[in-house]
Amino acid sequence: MNGPLVNVTDLRVEFPSLTGPDVAVISGLDLAIEPGQVVGLVGEAGAGKTVLARSIMQMVPEPGRVTKGRAELQGEDLLTMSERRLQRVRGARISMITANPRGELNPLLPVGEQIATMARVHLGQGRKESRETARAMLRKVQISDPDRRYAAYPHELSGGMAQRIVIAIALVCGPQVVIADDATSGLDVTVQAQILMLLRDLAREQNSSMLLITRDVGITAHVCDRIAVMHQGEIVEAGDRQAVFLRPAHPYTIMLLAAFSHNKRLRALWSHADADKAAPARGEQACSYVGRCPLAQARCRAEKPMLRMIAPGHEARCHFPVVR
Ligand SMILES: Nc1ncnc2c1ncn2[C@@H]1O[C@H](COP(=O)(O)OP(=O)(O)OP(=O)(O)O)[C@@H](O)[C@H]1O
């Protein structure tokens, strides 16, 4: 296959505003995911991470709508796909895991049956075979006593166990891409790490790519091959994990890393830079970070920077990237 597995280009998503014209919460966004790659999408609350994930699934929350761009899976645009075709693609070739496992599960159906149903619908398995597949999946997500748990209802499971079931459902068809949107944020810290590692290992085992969305930069340091940093609906930096962590180039990335640092002085730097009052609205002809940027110059207010290469495989949307 030539080209990335998932290729989002020039995506724009707008929401109506009560007081004026529609607001673009995502604009000019490009993001590529290669086969087998784990891409971390990081950024603070409201950056547009969930809207991006849901756009790829053609599930933009109402009343939002995609007004521009493409989101291709192996060259086929998901954004213009018929609902009928999408039903075959979602769950089978691309699946999503969110922070609310109980909300995803059917409260009236034993959890094993929910996994087996996926195998019946998407893999064409019969009743007996799909039950075997579901049991095997329960073992893979490390649910103890899988035969007994097969018959359990969602309310009988802990949050961590419910999330393991959601992961089993998401992975049972061997999708090419898994989107994990804040998938562990509702769980205890110790369980979070276990579930993330499990998710990564299982995805790797079946060569699924993964888009791992989180506000917690620390999580991406352990799990991801590549990091994309999102700010106000735009990717402001993207690169291999090593490059972004060791040589962050966009001032926003530097601040984001400082916010997660153990170093108190670095964290203080972040809180000083956090005054967002002068930030321009999304889509204006200025850098989206100019109001908070300690390195901003006149050009940053007058001209919107493009995402451009600063080293092979490393890009930043900044007129004055910090290059070392
Ligand atoms: N249903 C909606 N109606 C109006 N605006 C919305 C809606 N959903 C999202 N938005 C807007 O889109 C922006 C991006 O939201 P999104 O949920 O994608 O952020 P996020 O980066 O995923 O944040 P978090 O880390 O808190 O999940 C928000 O600032 C919000 O204004």
JSON list of N, CA and C and ligand atoms in Angstrom, two decimals, residues 15 25 44-51 61-63 215, ligand 1:
[
{"chain": "A", "resi": 15, "resn": "PHE", "atom": "N", "xyz": [-18.99, 24.87, 14.16]},
{"chain": "A", "resi": 15, "resn": "PHE", "atom": "CA", "xyz": [-20.19, 24.83, 15.01]},
{"chain": "A", "resi": 15, "resn": "PHE", "atom": "C", "xyz": [-20.89, 26.18, 14.89]},
{"chain": "A", "resi": 25, "resn": "VAL", "atom": "N", "xyz": [-13.95, 25.03, 14.87]},
{"chain": "A", "resi": 25, "resn": "VAL", "atom": "CA", "xyz": [-13.22, 24.47, 16.01]},
{"chain": "A", "resi": 25, "resn": "VAL", "atom": "C", "xyz": [-12.04, 23.63, 15.53]},
{"chain": "A", "resi": 44, "resn": "GLU", "atom": "N", "xyz": [-4.57, 20.62, 25.33]},
{"chain": "A", "resi": 44, "resn": "GLU", "atom": "CA", "xyz": [-5.40, 20.86, 26.52]},
{"chain": "A", "resi": 44, "resn": "GLU", "atom": "C", "xyz": [-6.89, 20.75, 26.18]},
{"chain": "A", "resi": 45, "resn": "ALA", "atom": "N", "xyz": [-7.71, 20.85, 27.22]},
{"chain": "A", "resi": 45, "resn": "ALA", "atom": "CA", "xyz": [-9.16, 20.73, 27.05]},
{"chain": "A", "resi": 45, "resn": "ALA", "atom": "C", "xyz": [-9.66, 21.77, 26.05]},
{"chain": "A", "resi": 46, "resn": "GLY", "atom": "N", "xyz": [-10.52, 21.33, 25.15]},
{"chain": "A", "resi": 46, "resn": "GLY", "atom": "CA", "xyz": [-11.12, 22.26, 24.19]},
{"chain": "A", "resi": 46, "resn": "GLY", "atom": "C", "xyz": [-10.30, 22.46, 22.93]},
{"chain": "A", "resi": 47, "resn": "ALA", "atom": "N", "xyz": [-9.15, 21.76, 22.81]},
{"chain": "A", "resi": 47, "resn": "ALA", "atom": "CA", "xyz": [-8.30, 21.94, 21.63]},
{"chain": "A", "resi": 47, "resn": "ALA", "atom": "C", "xyz": [-8.97, 21.41, 20.36]},
{"chain": "A", "resi": 48, "resn": "GLY", "atom": "N", "xyz": [-9.89, 20.46, 20.54]},
{"chain": "A", "resi": 48, "resn": "GLY", "atom": "CA", "xyz": [-10.59, 19.91, 19.37]},
{"chain": "A", "resi": 48, "resn": "GLY", "atom": "C", "xyz": [-10.25, 18.45, 19.11]},
{"chain": "A", "resi": 49, "resn": "LYS", "atom": "N", "xyz": [-9.64, 17.78, 20.10]},
{"chain": "A", "resi": 49, "resn": "LYS", "atom": "CA", "xyz": [-9.18, 16.40, 19.89]},
{"chain": "A", "resi": 49, "resn": "LYS", "atom": "C", "xyz": [-10.37, 15.45, 19.64]},
{"chain": "A", "resi": 50, "resn": "THR", "atom": "N", "xyz": [-11.39, 15.60, 20.48]},
{"chain": "A", "resi": 50, "resn": "THR", "atom": "CA", "xyz": [-12.54, 14.70, 20.35]},
{"chain": "A", "resi": 50, "resn": "THR", "atom": "C", "xyz": [-13.30, 14.98, 19.06]},
{"chain": "A", "resi": 51, "resn": "VAL", "atom": "N", "xyz": [-13.44, 16.25, 18.72]},
{"chain": "A", "resi": 51, "resn": "VAL", "atom": "CA", "xyz": [-14.14, 16.60, 17.47]},
{"chain": "A", "resi": 51, "resn": "VAL", "atom": "C", "xyz": [-13.39, 15.99, 16.29]},
{"chain": "A", "resi": 61, "resn": "PRO", "atom": "N", "xyz": [-20.34, 15.59, 16.64]},
{"chain": "A", "resi": 61, "resn": "PRO", "atom": "CA", "xyz": [-21.49, 15.87, 17.50]},
{"chain": "A", "resi": 61, "resn": "PRO", "atom": "C", "xyz": [-22.35, 17.00, 16.93]},
{"chain": "A", "resi": 62, "resn": "GLU", "atom": "N", "xyz": [-23.64, 16.83, 16.95]},
{"chain": "A", "resi": 62, "resn": "GLU", "atom": "CA", "xyz": [-24.58, 17.88, 16.51]},
{"chain": "A", "resi": 62, "resn": "GLU", "atom": "C", "xyz": [-24.38, 19.12, 17.37]},
{"chain": "A", "resi": 63, "resn": "PRO", "atom": "N", "xyz": [-24.52, 20.32, 16.86]},
{"chain": "A", "resi": 63, "resn": "PRO", "atom": "CA", "xyz": [-24.84, 20.69, 15.49]},
{"chain": "A", "resi": 63, "resn": "PRO", "atom": "C", "xyz": [-23.60, 20.98, 14.64]},
{"chain": "A", "resi": 215, "resn": "ARG", "atom": "N", "xyz": [-5.00, 14.32, 27.27]},
{"chain": "A", "resi": 215, "resn": "ARG", "atom": "CA", "xyz": [-4.48, 15.61, 27.76]},
{"chain": "A", "resi": 215, "resn": "ARG", "atom": "C", "xyz": [-3.17, 15.38, 28.51]},
{"chain": "B", "resi": 1, "resn": "LIG", "atom": "N1", "xyz": [-21.75, 19.84, 20.72]},
{"chain": "B", "resi": 1, "resn": "LIG", "atom": "C1", "xyz": [-21.01, 20.94, 20.64]},
{"chain": "B", "resi": 1, "resn": "LIG", "atom": "N2", "xyz": [-21.59, 22.16, 20.46]},
{"chain": "B", "resi": 1, "resn": "LIG", "atom": "C2", "xyz": [-20.85, 23.27, 20.33]},
{"chain": "B", "resi": 1, "resn": "LIG", "atom": "N3", "xyz": [-19.52, 23.31, 20.40]},
{"chain": "B", "resi": 1, "resn": "LIG", "atom": "C3", "xyz": [-18.88, 22.15, 20.60]},
{"chain": "B", "resi": 1, "resn": "LIG", "atom": "C4", "xyz": [-19.58, 20.90, 20.71]},
{"chain": "B", "resi": 1, "resn": "LIG", "atom": "N4", "xyz": [-18.66, 19.91, 20.91]},
{"chain": "B", "resi": 1, "resn": "LIG", "atom": "C5", "xyz": [-17.45, 20.53, 20.89]},
{"chain": "B", "resi": 1, "resn": "LIG", "atom": "N5", "xyz": [-17.59, 21.84, 20.70]},
{"chain": "B", "resi": 1, "resn": "LIG", "atom": "C6", "xyz": [-16.51, 22.83, 20.61]},
{"chain": "B", "resi": 1, "resn": "LIG", "atom": "O1", "xyz": [-15.38, 22.24, 20.05]},
{"chain": "B", "resi": 1, "resn": "LIG", "atom": "C7", "xyz": [-14.21, 22.58, 20.79]},
{"chain": "B", "resi": 1, "resn": "LIG", "atom": "C8", "xyz": [-13.35, 21.37, 20.87]},
{"chain": "B", "resi": 1, "resn": "LIG", "atom": "O2", "xyz": [-13.95, 20.42, 21.73]},
{"chain": "B", "resi": 1, "resn": "LIG", "atom": "P1", "xyz": [-13.34, 18.96, 21.96]},
{"chain": "B", "resi": 1, "resn": "LIG", "atom": "O3", "xyz": [-14.28, 18.19, 22.81]},
{"chain": "B", "resi": 1, "resn": "LIG", "atom": "O4", "xyz": [-12.97, 18.35, 20.66]},
{"chain": "B", "resi": 1, "resn": "LIG", "atom": "O5", "xyz": [-12.02, 19.30, 22.78]},
{"chain": "B", "resi": 1, "resn": "LIG", "atom": "P2", "xyz": [-10.97, 18.27, 23.37]},
{"chain": "B", "resi": 1, "resn": "LIG", "atom": "O6", "xyz": [-9.64, 18.72, 22.88]},
{"chain": "B", "resi": 1, "resn": "LIG", "atom": "O7", "xyz": [-11.36, 16.87, 23.04]},
{"chain": "B", "resi": 1, "resn": "LIG", "atom": "O8", "xyz": [-11.08, 18.55, 24.92]},
{"chain": "B", "resi": 1, "resn": "LIG", "atom": "P3", "xyz": [-11.04, 17.50, 26.14]},
{"chain": "B", "resi": 1, "resn": "LIG", "atom": "O9", "xyz": [-9.60, 17.17, 26.34]},
{"chain": "B", "resi": 1, "resn": "LIG", "atom": "O10", "xyz": [-11.64, 18.28, 27.26]},
{"chain": "B", "resi": 1, "resn": "LIG", "atom": "O11", "xyz": [-11.86, 16.31, 25.75]},
{"chain": "B", "resi": 1, "resn": "LIG", "atom": "C9", "xyz": [-14.68, 23.06, 22.15]},
{"chain": "B", "resi": 1, "resn": "LIG", "atom": "O12", "xyz": [-14.01, 24.23, 22.49]},
{"chain": "B", "resi": 1, "resn": "LIG", "atom": "C10", "xyz": [-16.13, 23.35, 21.98]},
{"chain": "B", "resi": 1, "resn": "LIG", "atom": "O13", "xyz": [-16.30, 24.74, 21.95]}
]
